[in-house]
mmCIF file of C-alpha atoms in Angstrom:
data_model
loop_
_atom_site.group_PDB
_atom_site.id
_atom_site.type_symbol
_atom_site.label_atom_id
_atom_site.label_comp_id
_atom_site.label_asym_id
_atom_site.label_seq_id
_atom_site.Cartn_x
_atom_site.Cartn_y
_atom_site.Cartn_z
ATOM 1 C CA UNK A 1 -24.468 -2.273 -9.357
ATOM 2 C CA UNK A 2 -23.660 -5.437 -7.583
ATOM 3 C CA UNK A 3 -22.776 -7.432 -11.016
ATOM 4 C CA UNK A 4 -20.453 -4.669 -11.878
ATOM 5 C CA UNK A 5 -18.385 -4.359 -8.455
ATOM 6 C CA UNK A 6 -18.212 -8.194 -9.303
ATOM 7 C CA UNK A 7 -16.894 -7.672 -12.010
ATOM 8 C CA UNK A 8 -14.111 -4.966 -11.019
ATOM 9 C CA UNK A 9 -13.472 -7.163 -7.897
ATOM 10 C CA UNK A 10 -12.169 -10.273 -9.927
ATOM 11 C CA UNK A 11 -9.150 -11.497 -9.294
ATOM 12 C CA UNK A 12 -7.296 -10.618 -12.419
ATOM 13 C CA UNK A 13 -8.488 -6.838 -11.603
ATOM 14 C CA UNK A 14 -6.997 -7.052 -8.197
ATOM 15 C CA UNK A 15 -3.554 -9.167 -9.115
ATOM 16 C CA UNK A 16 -3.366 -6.237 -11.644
ATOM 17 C CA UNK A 17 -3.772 -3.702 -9.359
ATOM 18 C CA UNK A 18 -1.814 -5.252 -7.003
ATOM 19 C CA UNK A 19 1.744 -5.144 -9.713
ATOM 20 C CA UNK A 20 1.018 -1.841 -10.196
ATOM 21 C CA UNK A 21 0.853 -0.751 -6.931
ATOM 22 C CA UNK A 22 3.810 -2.774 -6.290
ATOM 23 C CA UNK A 23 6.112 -1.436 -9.364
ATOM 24 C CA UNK A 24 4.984 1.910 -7.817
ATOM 25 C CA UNK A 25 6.209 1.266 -3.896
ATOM 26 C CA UNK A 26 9.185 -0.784 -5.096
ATOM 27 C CA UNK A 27 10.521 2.099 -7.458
ATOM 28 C CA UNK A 28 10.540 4.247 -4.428
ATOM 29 C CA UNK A 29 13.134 2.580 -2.243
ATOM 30 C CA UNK A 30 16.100 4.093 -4.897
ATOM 31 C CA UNK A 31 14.574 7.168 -5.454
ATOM 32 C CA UNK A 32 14.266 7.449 -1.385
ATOM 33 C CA UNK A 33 17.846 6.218 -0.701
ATOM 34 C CA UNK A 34 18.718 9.556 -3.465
ATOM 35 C CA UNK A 35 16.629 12.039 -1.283
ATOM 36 C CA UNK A 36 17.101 11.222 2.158
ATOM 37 C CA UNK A 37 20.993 11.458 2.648
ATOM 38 C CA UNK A 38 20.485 15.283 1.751
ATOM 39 C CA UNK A 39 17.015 16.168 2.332
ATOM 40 C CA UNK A 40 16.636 14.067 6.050
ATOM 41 C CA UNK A 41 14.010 11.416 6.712
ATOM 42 C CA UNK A 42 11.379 14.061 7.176
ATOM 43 C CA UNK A 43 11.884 15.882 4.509
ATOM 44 C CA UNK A 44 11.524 13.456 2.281
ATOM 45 C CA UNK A 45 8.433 12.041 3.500
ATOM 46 C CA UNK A 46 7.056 15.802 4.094
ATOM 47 C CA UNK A 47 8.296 16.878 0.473
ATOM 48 C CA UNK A 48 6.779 13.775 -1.328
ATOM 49 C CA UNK A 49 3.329 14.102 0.701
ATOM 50 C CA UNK A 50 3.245 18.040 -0.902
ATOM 51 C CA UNK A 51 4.048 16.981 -3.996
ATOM 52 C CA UNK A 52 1.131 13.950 -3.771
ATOM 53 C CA UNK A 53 -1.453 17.015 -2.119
ATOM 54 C CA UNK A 54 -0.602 19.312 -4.896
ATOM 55 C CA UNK A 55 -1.711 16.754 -7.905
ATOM 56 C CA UNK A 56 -4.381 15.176 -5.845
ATOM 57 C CA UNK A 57 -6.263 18.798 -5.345
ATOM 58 C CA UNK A 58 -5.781 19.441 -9.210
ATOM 59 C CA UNK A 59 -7.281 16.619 -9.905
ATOM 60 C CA UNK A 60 -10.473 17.451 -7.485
ATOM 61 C CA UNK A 61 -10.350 21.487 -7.912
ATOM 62 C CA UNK A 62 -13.768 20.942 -9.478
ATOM 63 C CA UNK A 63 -15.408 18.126 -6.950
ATOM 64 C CA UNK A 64 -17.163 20.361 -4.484
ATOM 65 C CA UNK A 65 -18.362 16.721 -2.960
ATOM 66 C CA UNK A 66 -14.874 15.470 -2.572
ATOM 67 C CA UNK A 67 -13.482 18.568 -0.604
ATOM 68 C CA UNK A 68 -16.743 18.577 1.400
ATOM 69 C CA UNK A 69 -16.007 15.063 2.326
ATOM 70 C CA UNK A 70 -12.686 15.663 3.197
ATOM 71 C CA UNK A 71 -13.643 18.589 5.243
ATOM 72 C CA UNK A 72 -16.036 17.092 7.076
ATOM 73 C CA UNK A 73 -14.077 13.967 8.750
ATOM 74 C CA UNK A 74 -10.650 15.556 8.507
ATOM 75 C CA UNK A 75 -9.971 14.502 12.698
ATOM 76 C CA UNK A 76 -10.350 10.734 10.814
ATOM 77 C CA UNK A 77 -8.162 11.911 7.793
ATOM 78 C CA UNK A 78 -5.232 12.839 10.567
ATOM 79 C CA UNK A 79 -5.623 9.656 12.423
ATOM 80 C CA UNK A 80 -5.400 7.786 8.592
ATOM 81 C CA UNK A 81 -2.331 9.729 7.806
ATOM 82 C CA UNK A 82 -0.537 8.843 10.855
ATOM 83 C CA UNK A 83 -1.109 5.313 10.711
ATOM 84 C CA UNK A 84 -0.657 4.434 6.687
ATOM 85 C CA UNK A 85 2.064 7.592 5.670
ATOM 86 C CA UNK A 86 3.621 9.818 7.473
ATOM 87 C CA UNK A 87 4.431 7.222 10.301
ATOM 88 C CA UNK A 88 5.603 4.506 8.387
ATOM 89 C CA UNK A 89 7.420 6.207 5.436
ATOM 90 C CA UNK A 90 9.307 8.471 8.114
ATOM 91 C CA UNK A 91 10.273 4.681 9.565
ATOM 92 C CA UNK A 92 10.989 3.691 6.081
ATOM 93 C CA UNK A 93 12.858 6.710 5.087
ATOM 94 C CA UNK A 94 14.756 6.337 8.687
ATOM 95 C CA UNK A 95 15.944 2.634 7.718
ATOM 96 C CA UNK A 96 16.537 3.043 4.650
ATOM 97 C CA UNK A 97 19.328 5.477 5.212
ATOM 98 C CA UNK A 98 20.336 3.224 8.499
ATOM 99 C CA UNK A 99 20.647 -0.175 5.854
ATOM 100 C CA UNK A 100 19.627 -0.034 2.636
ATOM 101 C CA UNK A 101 16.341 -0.431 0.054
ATOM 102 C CA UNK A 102 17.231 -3.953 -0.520
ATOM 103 C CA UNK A 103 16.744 -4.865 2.821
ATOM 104 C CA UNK A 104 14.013 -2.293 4.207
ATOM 105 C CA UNK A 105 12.075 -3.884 1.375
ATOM 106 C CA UNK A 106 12.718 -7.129 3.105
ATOM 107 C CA UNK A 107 11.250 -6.106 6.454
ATOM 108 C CA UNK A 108 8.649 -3.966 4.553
ATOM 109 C CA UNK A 109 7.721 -7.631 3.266
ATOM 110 C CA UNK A 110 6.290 -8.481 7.155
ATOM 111 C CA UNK A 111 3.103 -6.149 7.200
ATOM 112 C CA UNK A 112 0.488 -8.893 5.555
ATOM 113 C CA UNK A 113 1.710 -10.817 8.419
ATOM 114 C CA UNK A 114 0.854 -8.124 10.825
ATOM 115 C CA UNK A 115 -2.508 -7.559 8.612
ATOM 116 C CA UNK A 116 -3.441 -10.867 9.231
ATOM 117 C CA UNK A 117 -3.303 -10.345 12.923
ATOM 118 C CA UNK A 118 -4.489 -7.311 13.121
ATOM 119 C CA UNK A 119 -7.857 -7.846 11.183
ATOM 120 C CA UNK A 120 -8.603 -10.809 13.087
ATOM 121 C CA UNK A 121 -8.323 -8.858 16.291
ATOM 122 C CA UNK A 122 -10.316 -5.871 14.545
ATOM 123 C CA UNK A 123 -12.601 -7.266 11.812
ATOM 124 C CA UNK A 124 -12.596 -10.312 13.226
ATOM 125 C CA UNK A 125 -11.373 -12.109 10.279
ATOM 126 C CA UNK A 126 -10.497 -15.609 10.620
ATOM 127 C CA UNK A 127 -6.880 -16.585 10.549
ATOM 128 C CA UNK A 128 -6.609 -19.872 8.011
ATOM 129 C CA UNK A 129 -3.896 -22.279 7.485
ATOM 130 C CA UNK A 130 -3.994 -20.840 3.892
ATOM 131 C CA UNK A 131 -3.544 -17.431 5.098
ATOM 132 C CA UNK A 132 -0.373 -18.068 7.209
ATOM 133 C CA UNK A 133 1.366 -19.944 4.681
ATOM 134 C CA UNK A 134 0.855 -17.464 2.370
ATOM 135 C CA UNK A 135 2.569 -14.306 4.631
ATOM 136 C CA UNK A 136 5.256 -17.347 5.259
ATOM 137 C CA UNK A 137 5.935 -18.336 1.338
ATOM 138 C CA UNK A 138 5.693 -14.974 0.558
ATOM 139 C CA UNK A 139 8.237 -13.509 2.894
ATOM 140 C CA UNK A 140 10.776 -16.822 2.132
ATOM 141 C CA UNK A 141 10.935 -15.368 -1.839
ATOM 142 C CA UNK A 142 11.654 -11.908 -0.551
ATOM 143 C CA UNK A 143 14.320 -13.512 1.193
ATOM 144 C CA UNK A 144 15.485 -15.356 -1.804
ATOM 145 C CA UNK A 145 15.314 -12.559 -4.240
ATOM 146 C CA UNK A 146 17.259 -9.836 -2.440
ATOM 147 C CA UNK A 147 19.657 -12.803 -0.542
ATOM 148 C CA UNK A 148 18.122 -11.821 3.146
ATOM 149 C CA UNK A 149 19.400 -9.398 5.661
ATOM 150 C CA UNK A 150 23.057 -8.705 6.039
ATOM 151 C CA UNK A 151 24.500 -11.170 8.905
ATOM 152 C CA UNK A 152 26.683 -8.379 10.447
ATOM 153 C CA UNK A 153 24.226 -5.979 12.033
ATOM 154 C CA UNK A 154 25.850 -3.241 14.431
ATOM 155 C CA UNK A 155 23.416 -0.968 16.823
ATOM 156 C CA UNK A 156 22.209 1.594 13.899
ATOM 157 C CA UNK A 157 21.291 -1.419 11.844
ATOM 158 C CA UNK A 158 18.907 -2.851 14.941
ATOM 159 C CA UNK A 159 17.342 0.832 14.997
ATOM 160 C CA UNK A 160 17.131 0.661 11.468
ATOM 161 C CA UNK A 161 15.717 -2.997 11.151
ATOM 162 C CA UNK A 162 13.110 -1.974 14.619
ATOM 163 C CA UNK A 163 11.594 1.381 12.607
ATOM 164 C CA UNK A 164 11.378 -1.076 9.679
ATOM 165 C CA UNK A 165 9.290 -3.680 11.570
ATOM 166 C CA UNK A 166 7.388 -0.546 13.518
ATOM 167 C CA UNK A 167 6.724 1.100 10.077
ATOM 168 C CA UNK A 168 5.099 -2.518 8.622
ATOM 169 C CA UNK A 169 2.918 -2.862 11.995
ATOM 170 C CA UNK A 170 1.639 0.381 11.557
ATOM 171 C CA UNK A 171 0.909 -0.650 7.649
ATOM 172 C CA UNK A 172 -0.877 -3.573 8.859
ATOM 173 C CA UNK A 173 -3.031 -0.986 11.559
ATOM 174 C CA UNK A 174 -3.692 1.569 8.963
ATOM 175 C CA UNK A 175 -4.719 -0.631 6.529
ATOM 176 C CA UNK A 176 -7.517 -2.544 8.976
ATOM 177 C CA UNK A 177 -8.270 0.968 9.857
ATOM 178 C CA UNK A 178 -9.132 2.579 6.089
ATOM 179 C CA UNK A 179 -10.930 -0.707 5.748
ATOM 180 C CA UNK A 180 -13.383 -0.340 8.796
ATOM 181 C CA UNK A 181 -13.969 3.536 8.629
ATOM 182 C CA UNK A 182 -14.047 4.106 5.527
ATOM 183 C CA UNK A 183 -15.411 1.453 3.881
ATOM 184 C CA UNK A 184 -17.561 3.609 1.502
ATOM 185 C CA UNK A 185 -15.581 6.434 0.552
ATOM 186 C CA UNK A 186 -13.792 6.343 -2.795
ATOM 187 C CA UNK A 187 -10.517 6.070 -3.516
ATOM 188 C CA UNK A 188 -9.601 9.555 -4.578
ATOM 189 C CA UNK A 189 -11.318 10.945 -1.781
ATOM 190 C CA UNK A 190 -9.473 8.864 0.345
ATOM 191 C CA UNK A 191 -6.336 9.249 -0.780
ATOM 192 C CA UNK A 192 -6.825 13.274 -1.145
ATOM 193 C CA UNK A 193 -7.685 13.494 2.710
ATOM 194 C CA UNK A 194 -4.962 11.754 3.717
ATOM 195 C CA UNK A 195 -2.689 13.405 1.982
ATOM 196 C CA UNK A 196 -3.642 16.868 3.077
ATOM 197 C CA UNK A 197 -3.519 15.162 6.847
ATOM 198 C CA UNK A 198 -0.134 14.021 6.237
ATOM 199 C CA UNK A 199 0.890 16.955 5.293
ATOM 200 C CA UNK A 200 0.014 19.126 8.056
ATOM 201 C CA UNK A 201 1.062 16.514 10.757
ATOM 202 C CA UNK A 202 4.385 16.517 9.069
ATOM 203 C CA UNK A 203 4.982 20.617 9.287
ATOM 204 C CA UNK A 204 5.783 20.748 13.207
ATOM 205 C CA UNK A 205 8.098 17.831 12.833
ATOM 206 C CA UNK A 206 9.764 19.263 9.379
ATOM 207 C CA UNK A 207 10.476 22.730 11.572
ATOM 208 C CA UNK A 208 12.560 20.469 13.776
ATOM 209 C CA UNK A 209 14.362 18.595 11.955
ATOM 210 C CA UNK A 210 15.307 20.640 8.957
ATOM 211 C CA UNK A 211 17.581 18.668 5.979
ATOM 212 C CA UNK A 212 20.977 17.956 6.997
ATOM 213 C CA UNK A 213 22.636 18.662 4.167
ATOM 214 C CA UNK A 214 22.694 21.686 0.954
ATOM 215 C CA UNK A 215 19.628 20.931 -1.759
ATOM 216 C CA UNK A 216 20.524 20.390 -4.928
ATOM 217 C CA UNK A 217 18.641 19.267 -7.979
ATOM 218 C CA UNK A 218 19.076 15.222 -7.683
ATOM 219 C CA UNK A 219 17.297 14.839 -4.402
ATOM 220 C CA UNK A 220 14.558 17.515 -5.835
ATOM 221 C CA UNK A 221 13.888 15.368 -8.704
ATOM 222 C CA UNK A 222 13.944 11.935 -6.925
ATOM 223 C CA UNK A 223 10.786 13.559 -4.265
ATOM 224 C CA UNK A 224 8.822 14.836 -6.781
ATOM 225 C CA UNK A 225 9.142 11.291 -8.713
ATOM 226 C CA UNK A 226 8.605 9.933 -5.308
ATOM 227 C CA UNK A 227 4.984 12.403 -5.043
ATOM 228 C CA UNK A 228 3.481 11.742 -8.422
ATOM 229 C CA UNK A 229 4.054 7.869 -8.699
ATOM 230 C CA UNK A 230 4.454 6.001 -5.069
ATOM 231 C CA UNK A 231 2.190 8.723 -3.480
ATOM 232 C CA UNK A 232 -0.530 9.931 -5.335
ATOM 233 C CA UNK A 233 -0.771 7.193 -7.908
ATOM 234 C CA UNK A 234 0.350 4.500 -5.947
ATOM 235 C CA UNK A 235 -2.269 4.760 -3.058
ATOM 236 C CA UNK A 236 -5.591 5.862 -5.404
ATOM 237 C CA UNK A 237 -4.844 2.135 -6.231
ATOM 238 C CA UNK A 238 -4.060 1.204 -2.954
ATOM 239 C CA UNK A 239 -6.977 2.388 -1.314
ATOM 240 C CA UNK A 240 -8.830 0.620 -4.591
ATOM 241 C CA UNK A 241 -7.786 -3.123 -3.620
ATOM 242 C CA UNK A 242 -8.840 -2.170 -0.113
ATOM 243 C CA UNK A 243 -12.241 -1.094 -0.725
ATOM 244 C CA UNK A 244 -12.329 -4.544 -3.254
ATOM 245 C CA UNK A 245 -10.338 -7.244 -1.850
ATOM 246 C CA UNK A 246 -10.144 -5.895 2.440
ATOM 247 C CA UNK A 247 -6.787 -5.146 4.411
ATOM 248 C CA UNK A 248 -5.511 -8.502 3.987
ATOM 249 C CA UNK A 249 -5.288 -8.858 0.432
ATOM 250 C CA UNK A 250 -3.886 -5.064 -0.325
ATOM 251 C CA UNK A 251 -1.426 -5.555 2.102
ATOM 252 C CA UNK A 252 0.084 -8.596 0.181
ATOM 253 C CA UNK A 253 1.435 -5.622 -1.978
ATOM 254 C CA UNK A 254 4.444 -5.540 0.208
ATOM 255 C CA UNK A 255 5.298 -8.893 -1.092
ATOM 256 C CA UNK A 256 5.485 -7.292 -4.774
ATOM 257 C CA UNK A 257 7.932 -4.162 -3.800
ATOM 258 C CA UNK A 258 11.301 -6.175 -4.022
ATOM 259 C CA UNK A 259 10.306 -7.294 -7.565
ATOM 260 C CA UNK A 260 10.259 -3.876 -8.855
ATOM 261 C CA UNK A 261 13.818 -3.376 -6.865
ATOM 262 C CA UNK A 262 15.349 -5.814 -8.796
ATOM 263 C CA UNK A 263 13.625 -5.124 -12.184
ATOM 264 C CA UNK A 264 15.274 -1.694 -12.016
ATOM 265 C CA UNK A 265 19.028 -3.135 -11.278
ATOM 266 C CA UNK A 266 18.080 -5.205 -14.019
ATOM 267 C CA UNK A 267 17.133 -2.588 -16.836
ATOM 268 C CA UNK A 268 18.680 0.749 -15.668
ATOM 269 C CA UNK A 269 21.903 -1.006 -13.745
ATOM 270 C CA UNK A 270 22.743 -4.203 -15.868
ATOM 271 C CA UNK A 271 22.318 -6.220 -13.131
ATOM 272 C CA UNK A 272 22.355 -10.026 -14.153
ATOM 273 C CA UNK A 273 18.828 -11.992 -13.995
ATOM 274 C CA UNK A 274 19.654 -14.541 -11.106
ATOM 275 C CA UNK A 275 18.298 -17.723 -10.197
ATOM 276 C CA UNK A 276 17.465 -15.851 -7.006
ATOM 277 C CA UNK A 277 15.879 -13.241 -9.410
ATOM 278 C CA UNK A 278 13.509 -15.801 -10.920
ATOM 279 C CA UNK A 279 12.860 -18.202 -8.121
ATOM 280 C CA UNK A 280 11.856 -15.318 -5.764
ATOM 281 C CA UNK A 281 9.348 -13.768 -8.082
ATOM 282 C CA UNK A 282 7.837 -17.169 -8.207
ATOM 283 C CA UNK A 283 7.505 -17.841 -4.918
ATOM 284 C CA UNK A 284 6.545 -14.338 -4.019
ATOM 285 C CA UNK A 285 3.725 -14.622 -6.477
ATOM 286 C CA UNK A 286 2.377 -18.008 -4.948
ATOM 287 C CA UNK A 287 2.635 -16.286 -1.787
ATOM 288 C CA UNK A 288 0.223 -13.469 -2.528
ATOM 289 C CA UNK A 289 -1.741 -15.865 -4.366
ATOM 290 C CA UNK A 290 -2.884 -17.607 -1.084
ATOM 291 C CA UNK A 291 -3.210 -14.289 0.777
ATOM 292 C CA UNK A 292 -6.242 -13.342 -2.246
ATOM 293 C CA UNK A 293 -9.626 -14.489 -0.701
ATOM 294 C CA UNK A 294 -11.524 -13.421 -4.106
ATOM 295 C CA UNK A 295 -14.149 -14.333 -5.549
ATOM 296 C CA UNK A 296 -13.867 -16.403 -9.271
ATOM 297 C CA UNK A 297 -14.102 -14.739 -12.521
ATOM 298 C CA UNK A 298 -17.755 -14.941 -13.473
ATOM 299 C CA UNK A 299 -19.234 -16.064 -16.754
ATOM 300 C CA UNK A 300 -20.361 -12.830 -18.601
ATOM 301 C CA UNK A 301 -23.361 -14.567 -19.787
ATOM 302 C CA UNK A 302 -24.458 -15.397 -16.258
ATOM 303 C CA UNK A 303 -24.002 -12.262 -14.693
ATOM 304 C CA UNK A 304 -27.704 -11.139 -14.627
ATOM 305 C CA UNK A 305 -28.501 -14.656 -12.936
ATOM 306 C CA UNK A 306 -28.448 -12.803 -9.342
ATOM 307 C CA UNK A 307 -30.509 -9.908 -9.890
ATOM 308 C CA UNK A 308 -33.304 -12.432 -11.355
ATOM 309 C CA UNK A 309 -32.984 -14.626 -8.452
ATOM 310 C CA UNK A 310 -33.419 -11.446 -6.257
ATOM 311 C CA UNK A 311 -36.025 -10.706 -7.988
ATOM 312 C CA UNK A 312 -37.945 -13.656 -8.039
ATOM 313 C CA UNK A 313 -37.605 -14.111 -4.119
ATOM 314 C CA UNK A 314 -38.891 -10.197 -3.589
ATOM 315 C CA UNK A 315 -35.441 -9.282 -1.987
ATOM 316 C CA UNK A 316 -33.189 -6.312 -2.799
ATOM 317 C CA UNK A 317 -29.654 -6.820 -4.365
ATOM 318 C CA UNK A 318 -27.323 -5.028 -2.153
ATOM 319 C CA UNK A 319 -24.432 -3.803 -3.467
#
């Protein structure tokens, strides 16, 4: 057991992991700047969060285990929801209609250096020198790829850019706190409990503050996109590098979203590829590169080497 959670822990698994998620978050900026204008902040945080429930319970209908797990620490499912979804993607939503997906991905870029602070207070993880300049390269690329925040900022920009930073602190909180309490639940039940959380903390607060403008079919189609990839996907891989790499690392995923911004002007927009384009992905890779605390690849041939040392000295191999 322990050689293969080495194995799945690498650090190619987890870079992987980590573009995926971040292809998935960053794709999710547009399609949130489509919904919001017409279904409200709330809505389209409640409406994705349904659509994420909906597949996730499919997908379990037939784990009697799962749902019993979920059942039973559903108060710690709420307190989950609050802190990793339906706070922060409210926030998100909030700014992103307040400035734009550009630039909330910007300030999204600041939770790994909330993590950082945050699981040293909480896990007691020790803050290195390689750590910090990691959150600090990573957020200078964001900066360089998207050309940093507007200079001319009136009041609903600064309420924008403060439910931004609030939304990456409580990131940075959730994260720490998946990490400590449920350190050995797997991902899909995770991510199934905290969707059905989110969605019933979400119900009084959709009742008063209903969509501000008429539904139509564009908006529809950009929340259940929004549901099935950045949702339900997006955070059974989330929850993944969390269990595999810690708070920390996963969080470094905010350092990706911008990437996947761009790649979409690029593609569906005919946006031009930039210097800023390619620079930033550089730097934003080194960046998450020195957040990863992994462990190396290991040489197939010597993976039993552990257990046989265990062995030999009468000890069990956790794992």
């Amino acid at each position: 057991m322990k050689n293969w959670k080495a194995i799945g822990s690498s650090r190619f698994a987890v870079v992987g992991a980590l573009l995926l998620v971040g292809m998935l978050w960053g794709s999710s900026f547009p399609l949130v700047a489509v919904a919001a204008p017409t279904l409200g902040a709330v809505g389209t945080t409640h409406g994705r969060f349904i659509v994420a429930a909906l597949v996730l319970a499919l997908i379990t209908a037939s784990s009697r285990s799962t749902w019993r797990a979920v059942g039973h620490r559903f108060p710690a499912f709420l307190l989950l929801a609050a802190l990793n979804v339906a706070g922060p993607l409210t926030l998100v939503a909030t700014a992103i209609v307040g400035l734009n997906s550009s630039t909330a991905s910007i300030l999204n870029a600041t939770t790994p250096m909330f993590t950082v602070f945050v699981a040293a207070f909480w896990l007691r993880q020790k803050i290195t020198w390689r750590k910090l300049s990691g959150v600090a390269i990573g957020i200078v690329g964001v900066s360089v790829l998207v050309g940093g925040i507007p200079s001319a900022i009136d009041s609903r920009a600064m309420l924008a850019i403060g439910a931004s930073l609030t939304a990456a602190l409580l990131y940075a909180v959730g994260g720490v706190y998946a990490r400590k309490s449920f350190q050995d639940t797997p991902p899909l039940t995770l991510a199934l409990g905290q969707q059905l959380a989110a969605v019933a903390l979400l119900v009084p607060v959709s009742a008063v503050a209903p969509p501000p403008g008429p539904i139509t079919v564009g908006p529809l189609i950009a929340v259940v996109a929004l549901g099935l990839g950045a949702t339900a996907g997006g955070y059974l891989v989330y929850f993944w590098i969390i269990r595999q790499a810690g708070p920390v690392a996963a969080s470094a995923v905010t350092l990706l979203v911008p990437i996947s911004a761009s790649a979409i002007g690029v593609l569906w927009l005919n946006e031009p590829v930039t210097f800023a384009l390619v620079g930033g992905l550089v730097i934003i890779l080194a960046g998450v590169g020195l957040l990863l605390d992994l462990p190396p690849t290991r040489d197939p041939l010597r993976r039993v080497a552990p257990d046989r040392a265990a062995s030999a000295d009468k000890r069990p191999v956790s794992g």
